Coordinates of C-alpha atoms in Angstrom, one line a residue:
X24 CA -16.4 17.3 4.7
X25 CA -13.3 15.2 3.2
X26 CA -10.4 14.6 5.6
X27 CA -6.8 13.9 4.7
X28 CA -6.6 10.2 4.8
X29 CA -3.1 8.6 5.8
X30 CA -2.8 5.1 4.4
X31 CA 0.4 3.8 6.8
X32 CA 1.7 0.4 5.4
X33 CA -0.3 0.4 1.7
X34 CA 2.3 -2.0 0.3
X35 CA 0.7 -4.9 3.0
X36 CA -2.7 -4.8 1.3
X37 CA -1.7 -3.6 -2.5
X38 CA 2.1 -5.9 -2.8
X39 CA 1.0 -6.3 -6.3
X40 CA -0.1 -2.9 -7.3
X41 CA -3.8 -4.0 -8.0
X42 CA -5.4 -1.4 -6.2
X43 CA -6.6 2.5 -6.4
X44 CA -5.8 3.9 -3.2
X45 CA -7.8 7.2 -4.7
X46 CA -11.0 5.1 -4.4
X47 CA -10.6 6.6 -0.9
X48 CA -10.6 10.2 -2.1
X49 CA -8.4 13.2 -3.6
X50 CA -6.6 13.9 0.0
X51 CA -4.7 9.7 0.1
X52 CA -1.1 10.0 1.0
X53 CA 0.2 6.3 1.0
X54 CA 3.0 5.5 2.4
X55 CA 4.2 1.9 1.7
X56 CA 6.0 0.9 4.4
X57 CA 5.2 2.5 8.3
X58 CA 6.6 1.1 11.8
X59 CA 6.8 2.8 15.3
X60 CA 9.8 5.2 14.2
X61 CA 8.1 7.1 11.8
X62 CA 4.4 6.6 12.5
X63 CA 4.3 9.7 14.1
X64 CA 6.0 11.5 10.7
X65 CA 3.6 9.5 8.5
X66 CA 0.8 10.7 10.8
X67 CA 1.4 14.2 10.7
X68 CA -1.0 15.7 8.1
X69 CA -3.9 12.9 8.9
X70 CA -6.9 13.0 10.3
X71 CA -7.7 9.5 8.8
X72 CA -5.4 6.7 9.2
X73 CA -5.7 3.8 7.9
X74 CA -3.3 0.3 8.9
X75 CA -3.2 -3.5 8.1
X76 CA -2.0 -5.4 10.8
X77 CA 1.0 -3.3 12.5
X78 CA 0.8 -2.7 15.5
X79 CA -0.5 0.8 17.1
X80 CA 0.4 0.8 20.6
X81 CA -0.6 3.2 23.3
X82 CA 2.8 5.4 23.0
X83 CA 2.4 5.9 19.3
X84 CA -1.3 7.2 19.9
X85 CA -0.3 9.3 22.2
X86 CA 1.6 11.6 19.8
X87 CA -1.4 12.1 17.4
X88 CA -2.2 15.6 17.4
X89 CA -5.0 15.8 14.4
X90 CA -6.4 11.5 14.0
X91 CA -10.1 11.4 14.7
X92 CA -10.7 7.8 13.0
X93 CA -8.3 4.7 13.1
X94 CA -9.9 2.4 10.2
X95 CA -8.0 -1.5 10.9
X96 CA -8.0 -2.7 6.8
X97 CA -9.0 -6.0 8.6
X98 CA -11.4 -7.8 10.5
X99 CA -9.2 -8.4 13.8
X100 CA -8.2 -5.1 15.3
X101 CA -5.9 -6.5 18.5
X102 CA -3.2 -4.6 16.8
X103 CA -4.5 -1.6 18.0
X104 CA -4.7 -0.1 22.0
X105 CA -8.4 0.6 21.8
X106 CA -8.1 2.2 25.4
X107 CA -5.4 4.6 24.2
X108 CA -7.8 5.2 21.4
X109 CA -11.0 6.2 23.9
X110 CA -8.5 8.9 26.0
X111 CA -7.9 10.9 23.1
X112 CA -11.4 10.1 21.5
X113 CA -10.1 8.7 18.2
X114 CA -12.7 5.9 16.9
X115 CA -11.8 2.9 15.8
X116 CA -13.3 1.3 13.0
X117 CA -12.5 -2.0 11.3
X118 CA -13.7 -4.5 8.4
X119 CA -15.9 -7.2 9.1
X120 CA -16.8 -9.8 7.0
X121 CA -15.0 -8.6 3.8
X122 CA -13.0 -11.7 3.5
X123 CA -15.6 -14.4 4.8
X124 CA -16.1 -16.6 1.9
X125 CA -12.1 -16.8 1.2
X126 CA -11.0 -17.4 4.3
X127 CA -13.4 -20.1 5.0
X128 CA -12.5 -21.8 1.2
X129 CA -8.7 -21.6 2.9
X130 CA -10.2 -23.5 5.6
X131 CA -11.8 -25.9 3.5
X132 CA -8.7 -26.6 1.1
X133 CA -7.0 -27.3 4.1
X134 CA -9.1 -29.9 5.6
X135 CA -9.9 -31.7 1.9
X136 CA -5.7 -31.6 1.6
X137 CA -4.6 -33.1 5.1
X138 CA -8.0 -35.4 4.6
X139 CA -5.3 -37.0 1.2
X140 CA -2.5 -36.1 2.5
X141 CA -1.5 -34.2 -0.3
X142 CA 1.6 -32.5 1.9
X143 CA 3.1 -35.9 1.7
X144 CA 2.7 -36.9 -1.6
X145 CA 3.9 -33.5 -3.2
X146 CA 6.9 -34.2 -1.2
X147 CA 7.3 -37.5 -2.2
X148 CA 7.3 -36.3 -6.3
X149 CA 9.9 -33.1 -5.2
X150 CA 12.6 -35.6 -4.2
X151 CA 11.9 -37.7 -6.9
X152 CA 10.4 -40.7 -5.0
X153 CA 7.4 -41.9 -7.0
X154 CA 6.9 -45.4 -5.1
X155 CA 3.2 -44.6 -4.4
X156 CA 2.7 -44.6 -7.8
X157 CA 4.1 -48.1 -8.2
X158 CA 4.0 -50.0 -5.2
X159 CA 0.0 -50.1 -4.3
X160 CA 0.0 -48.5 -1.0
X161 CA -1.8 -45.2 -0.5
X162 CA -1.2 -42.8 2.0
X163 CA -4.2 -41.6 4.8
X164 CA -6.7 -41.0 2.0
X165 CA -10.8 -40.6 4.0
X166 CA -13.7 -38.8 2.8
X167 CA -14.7 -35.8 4.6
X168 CA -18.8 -36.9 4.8
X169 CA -19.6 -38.4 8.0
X170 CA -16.8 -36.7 9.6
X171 CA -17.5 -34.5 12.5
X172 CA -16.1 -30.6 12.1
X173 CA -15.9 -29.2 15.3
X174 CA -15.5 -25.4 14.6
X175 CA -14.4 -22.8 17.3
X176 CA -16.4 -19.2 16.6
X177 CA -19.7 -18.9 15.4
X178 CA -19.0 -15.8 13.4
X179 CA -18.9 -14.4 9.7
X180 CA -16.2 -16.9 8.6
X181 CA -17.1 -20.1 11.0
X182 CA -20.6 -20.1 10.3
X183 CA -19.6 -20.0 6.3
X184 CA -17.3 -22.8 7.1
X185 CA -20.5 -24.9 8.5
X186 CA -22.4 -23.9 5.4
X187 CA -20.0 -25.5 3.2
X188 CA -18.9 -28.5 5.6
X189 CA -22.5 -29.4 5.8
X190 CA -22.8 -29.5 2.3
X191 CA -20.4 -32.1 2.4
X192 CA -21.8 -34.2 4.8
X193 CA -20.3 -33.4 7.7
X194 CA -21.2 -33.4 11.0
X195 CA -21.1 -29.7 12.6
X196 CA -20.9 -28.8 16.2
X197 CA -19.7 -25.6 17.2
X198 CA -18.0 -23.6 20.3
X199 CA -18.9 -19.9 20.8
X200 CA -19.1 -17.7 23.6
X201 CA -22.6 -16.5 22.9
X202 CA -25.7 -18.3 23.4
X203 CA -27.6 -19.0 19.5
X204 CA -30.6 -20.7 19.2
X205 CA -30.7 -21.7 15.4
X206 CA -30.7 -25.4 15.2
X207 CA -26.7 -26.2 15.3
X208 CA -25.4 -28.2 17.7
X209 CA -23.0 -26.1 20.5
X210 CA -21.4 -27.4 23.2
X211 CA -18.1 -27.0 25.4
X212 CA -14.7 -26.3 24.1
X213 CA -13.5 -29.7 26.0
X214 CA -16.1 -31.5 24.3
X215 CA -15.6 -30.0 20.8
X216 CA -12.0 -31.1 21.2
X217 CA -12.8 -34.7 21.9
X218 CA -15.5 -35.5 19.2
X219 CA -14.2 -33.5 16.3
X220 CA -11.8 -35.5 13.4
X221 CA -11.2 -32.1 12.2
X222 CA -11.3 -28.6 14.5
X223 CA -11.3 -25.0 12.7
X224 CA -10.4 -22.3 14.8
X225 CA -12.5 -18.5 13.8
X226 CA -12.4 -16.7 16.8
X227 CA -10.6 -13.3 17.1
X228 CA -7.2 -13.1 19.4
X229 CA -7.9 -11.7 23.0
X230 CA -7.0 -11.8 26.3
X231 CA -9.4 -15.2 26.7
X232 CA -8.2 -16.8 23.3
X233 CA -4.8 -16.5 23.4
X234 CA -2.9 -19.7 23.3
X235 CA -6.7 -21.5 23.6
X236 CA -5.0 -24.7 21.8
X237 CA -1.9 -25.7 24.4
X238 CA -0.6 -28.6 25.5
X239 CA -3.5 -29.4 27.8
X240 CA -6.4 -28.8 24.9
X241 CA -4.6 -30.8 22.4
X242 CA -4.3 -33.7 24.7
X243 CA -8.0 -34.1 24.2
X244 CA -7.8 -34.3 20.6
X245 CA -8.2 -37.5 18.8
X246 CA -4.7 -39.0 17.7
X247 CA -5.8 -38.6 14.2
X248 CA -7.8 -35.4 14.7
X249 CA -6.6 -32.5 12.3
X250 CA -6.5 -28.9 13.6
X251 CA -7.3 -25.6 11.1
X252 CA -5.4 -22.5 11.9
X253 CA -7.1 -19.4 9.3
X254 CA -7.8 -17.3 12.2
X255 CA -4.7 -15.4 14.5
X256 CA -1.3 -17.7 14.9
X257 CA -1.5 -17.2 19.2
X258 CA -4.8 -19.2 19.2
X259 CA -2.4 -21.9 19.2
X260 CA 0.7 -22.2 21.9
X261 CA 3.0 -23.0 18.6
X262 CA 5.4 -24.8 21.0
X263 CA 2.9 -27.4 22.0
X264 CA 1.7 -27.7 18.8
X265 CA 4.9 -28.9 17.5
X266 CA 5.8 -31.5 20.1
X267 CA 2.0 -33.3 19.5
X268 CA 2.8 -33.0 16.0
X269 CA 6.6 -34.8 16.3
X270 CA 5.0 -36.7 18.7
X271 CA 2.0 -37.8 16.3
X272 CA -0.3 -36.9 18.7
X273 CA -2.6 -35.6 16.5
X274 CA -3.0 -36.2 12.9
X275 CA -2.0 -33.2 11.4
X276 CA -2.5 -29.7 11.0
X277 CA -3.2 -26.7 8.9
X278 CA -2.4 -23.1 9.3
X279 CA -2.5 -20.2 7.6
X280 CA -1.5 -18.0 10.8
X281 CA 1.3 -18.8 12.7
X282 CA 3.0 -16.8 16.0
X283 CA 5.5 -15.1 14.0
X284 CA 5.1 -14.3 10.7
X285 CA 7.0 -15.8 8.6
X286 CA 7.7 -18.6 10.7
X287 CA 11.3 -18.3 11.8
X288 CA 14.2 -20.2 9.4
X289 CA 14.7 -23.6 11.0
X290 CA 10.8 -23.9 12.5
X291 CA 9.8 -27.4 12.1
X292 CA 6.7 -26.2 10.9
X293 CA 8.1 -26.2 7.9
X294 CA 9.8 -29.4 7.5
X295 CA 7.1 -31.9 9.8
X296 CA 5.6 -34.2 7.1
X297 CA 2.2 -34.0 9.2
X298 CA 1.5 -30.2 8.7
X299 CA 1.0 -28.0 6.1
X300 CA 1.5 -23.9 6.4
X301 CA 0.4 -21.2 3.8
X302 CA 1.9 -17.7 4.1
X303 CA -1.4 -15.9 5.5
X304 CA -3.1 -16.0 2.5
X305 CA -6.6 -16.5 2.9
X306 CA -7.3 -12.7 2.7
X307 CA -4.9 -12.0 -0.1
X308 CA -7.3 -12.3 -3.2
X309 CA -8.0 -9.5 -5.8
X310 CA -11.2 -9.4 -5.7
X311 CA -11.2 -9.9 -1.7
X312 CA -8.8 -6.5 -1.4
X313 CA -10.8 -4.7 -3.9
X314 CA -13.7 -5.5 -1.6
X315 CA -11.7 -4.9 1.9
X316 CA -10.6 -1.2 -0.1
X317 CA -14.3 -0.5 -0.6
X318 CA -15.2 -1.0 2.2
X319 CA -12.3 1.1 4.0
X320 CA -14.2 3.7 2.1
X321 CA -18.0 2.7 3.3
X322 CA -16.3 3.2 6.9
X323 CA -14.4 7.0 5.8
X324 CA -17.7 7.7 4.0
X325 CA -20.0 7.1 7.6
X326 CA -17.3 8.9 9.6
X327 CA -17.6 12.0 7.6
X328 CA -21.3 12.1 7.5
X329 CA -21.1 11.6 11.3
X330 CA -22.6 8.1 11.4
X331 CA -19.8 6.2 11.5
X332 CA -20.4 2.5 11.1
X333 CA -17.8 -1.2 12.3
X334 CA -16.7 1.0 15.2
X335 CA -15.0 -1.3 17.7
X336 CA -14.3 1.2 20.5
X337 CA -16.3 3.8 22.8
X338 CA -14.3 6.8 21.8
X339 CA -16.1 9.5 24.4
X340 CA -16.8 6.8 27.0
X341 CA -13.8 8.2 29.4

């Protein structure tokens, strides 16, 4: 049985018109653009929605009359109130793994740029200054082998982050939640924080990982340590982050995610010399969305033939 399928802010995942929205089936209505005032309007002949990072809070579930399958175009789903989702026994369903390999490269690009400080010396040829080309001195320029990556989230993304780290001679340690037993090295956050030159964060944002990097956890960092940011922008209490980075607390840091996005006009973010920011982009490859959009379909596809697979709630526990 085919169900209408409601695609609510398409234009997040297709801003350059690359994808086929059909690949999910004759009944797509896609509407570009949603937010809480007309979710409800958008959501009226669905019985399959599908949303990229907005936020669908408990209120706007509760007016759904016909939705029996949320599908998150994502790997993080805290956008959604899973709980809301159990009382009216929608399941929830999102996309693990789809962007693994580019989000990790993100990871890596930033670590081998802030490892030459390449933020600094782009600047340096924008304003015209091009004394490091004449005068012998080199900015922080270290190789990456030998150094210790201390990566936060054994998952899809950090463990592909090890792969590649270890292939260039790093040392890995990792922090996780879960007990592994496959010949890495884990140990405590605390500890991570103190022995790593370089700390990438891959862990989803929840109630125990918001804000995990403050002003108390970045105290333990190295004062040339680098931190990696490809993950959720509240892993990090931004605030803090800014005054060790002003401070030169730390070495640097990269993010792809920050606490509001786009950083707000005026953030020092983008003006500190010691940091480097990307516009959430480690997802944002073709042929990552083409793969994100098929499997949006693999999880419609299980639904409909009632075994529905990457559910992330308990939609008849309550």
């Amino acid at each position: 049985m085919k169900r209408h399928v409601v695609v609510m802010n398409g234009k997040k995942m297709n801003y350059d018109g690359a994808l086929d929205y059909q690949l999910l089936g004759d009944h797509v209505i896609v509407y570009d653009d949603t937010d809480e005032k007309n979710f409800l309007e958008h959501a009226s002949q669905a019985e399959i929605i599908v949303t990229k990072e907005m936020s669908v809070t408990s209120e706007m579930i509760a007016g759904l009359k016909n939705v029996k399958l949320i599908v998150e175009a994502g790997t993080g789903y805290n956008n959604i109130d899973l709980d809301a989702a159990n009382k009216k026994h929608i399941t929830v369903c999102n996309v693990p793994s789809y962007s693994s390999k580019r989000v990790a490269h993100t990871a890596i690009m930033g670590m081998l740029m802030l490892s030459s400080s390449m933020q600094m010396q782009l600047r340096h040829l924008e304003r015209g200054d091009h004394s490091h080309f004449t005068n012998g001195l080199l900015m922080r320029h270290e190789e990456l082998n030998d150094k210790t990556l201390g990566i936060v989230g054994a998952g899809h993304i950090g463990r592909e982050v090890g792969k590649v780290a270890h292939a260039m001679g790093m040392q890995v340690i990792y922090n996780t939640r879960t007990t592994k037993d496959d010949g890495e090295e884990y140990v405590s956050l605390n500890e991570l924080l103190k022995r790593s030159d370089y700390v990438s964060l891959h862990v989803p944002l929840n109630e125990w990982t918001y804000h995990m990097i403050n002003k108390d956890t970045l105290s333990l960092m190295k004062n040339n340590a680098f931190l990696i940011n490809t993950s959720r922008g509240a892993l990090v209490d931004e605030e803090a982050l800014i005054s060790s980075l002003k401070a030169k607390e730390i070495g640097g840091a990269f993010l792809d995610v920050t606490e509001v996005e786009p950083p707000e006009e005026g953030s020092p973010l983008y003006e500190l010399e010691n940091v480097i920011i990307t516009p959430h982009m480690g997802w944002k490859g073709l042929e990552t969305r083409k793969r994100l959009l098929s499997i949006v379909k693999d999880d419609i596809d299980a639904f409909d033939a009632d075994h529905p697979i990457n559910v992330v709630n308990e939609p008849f526990s309550l």
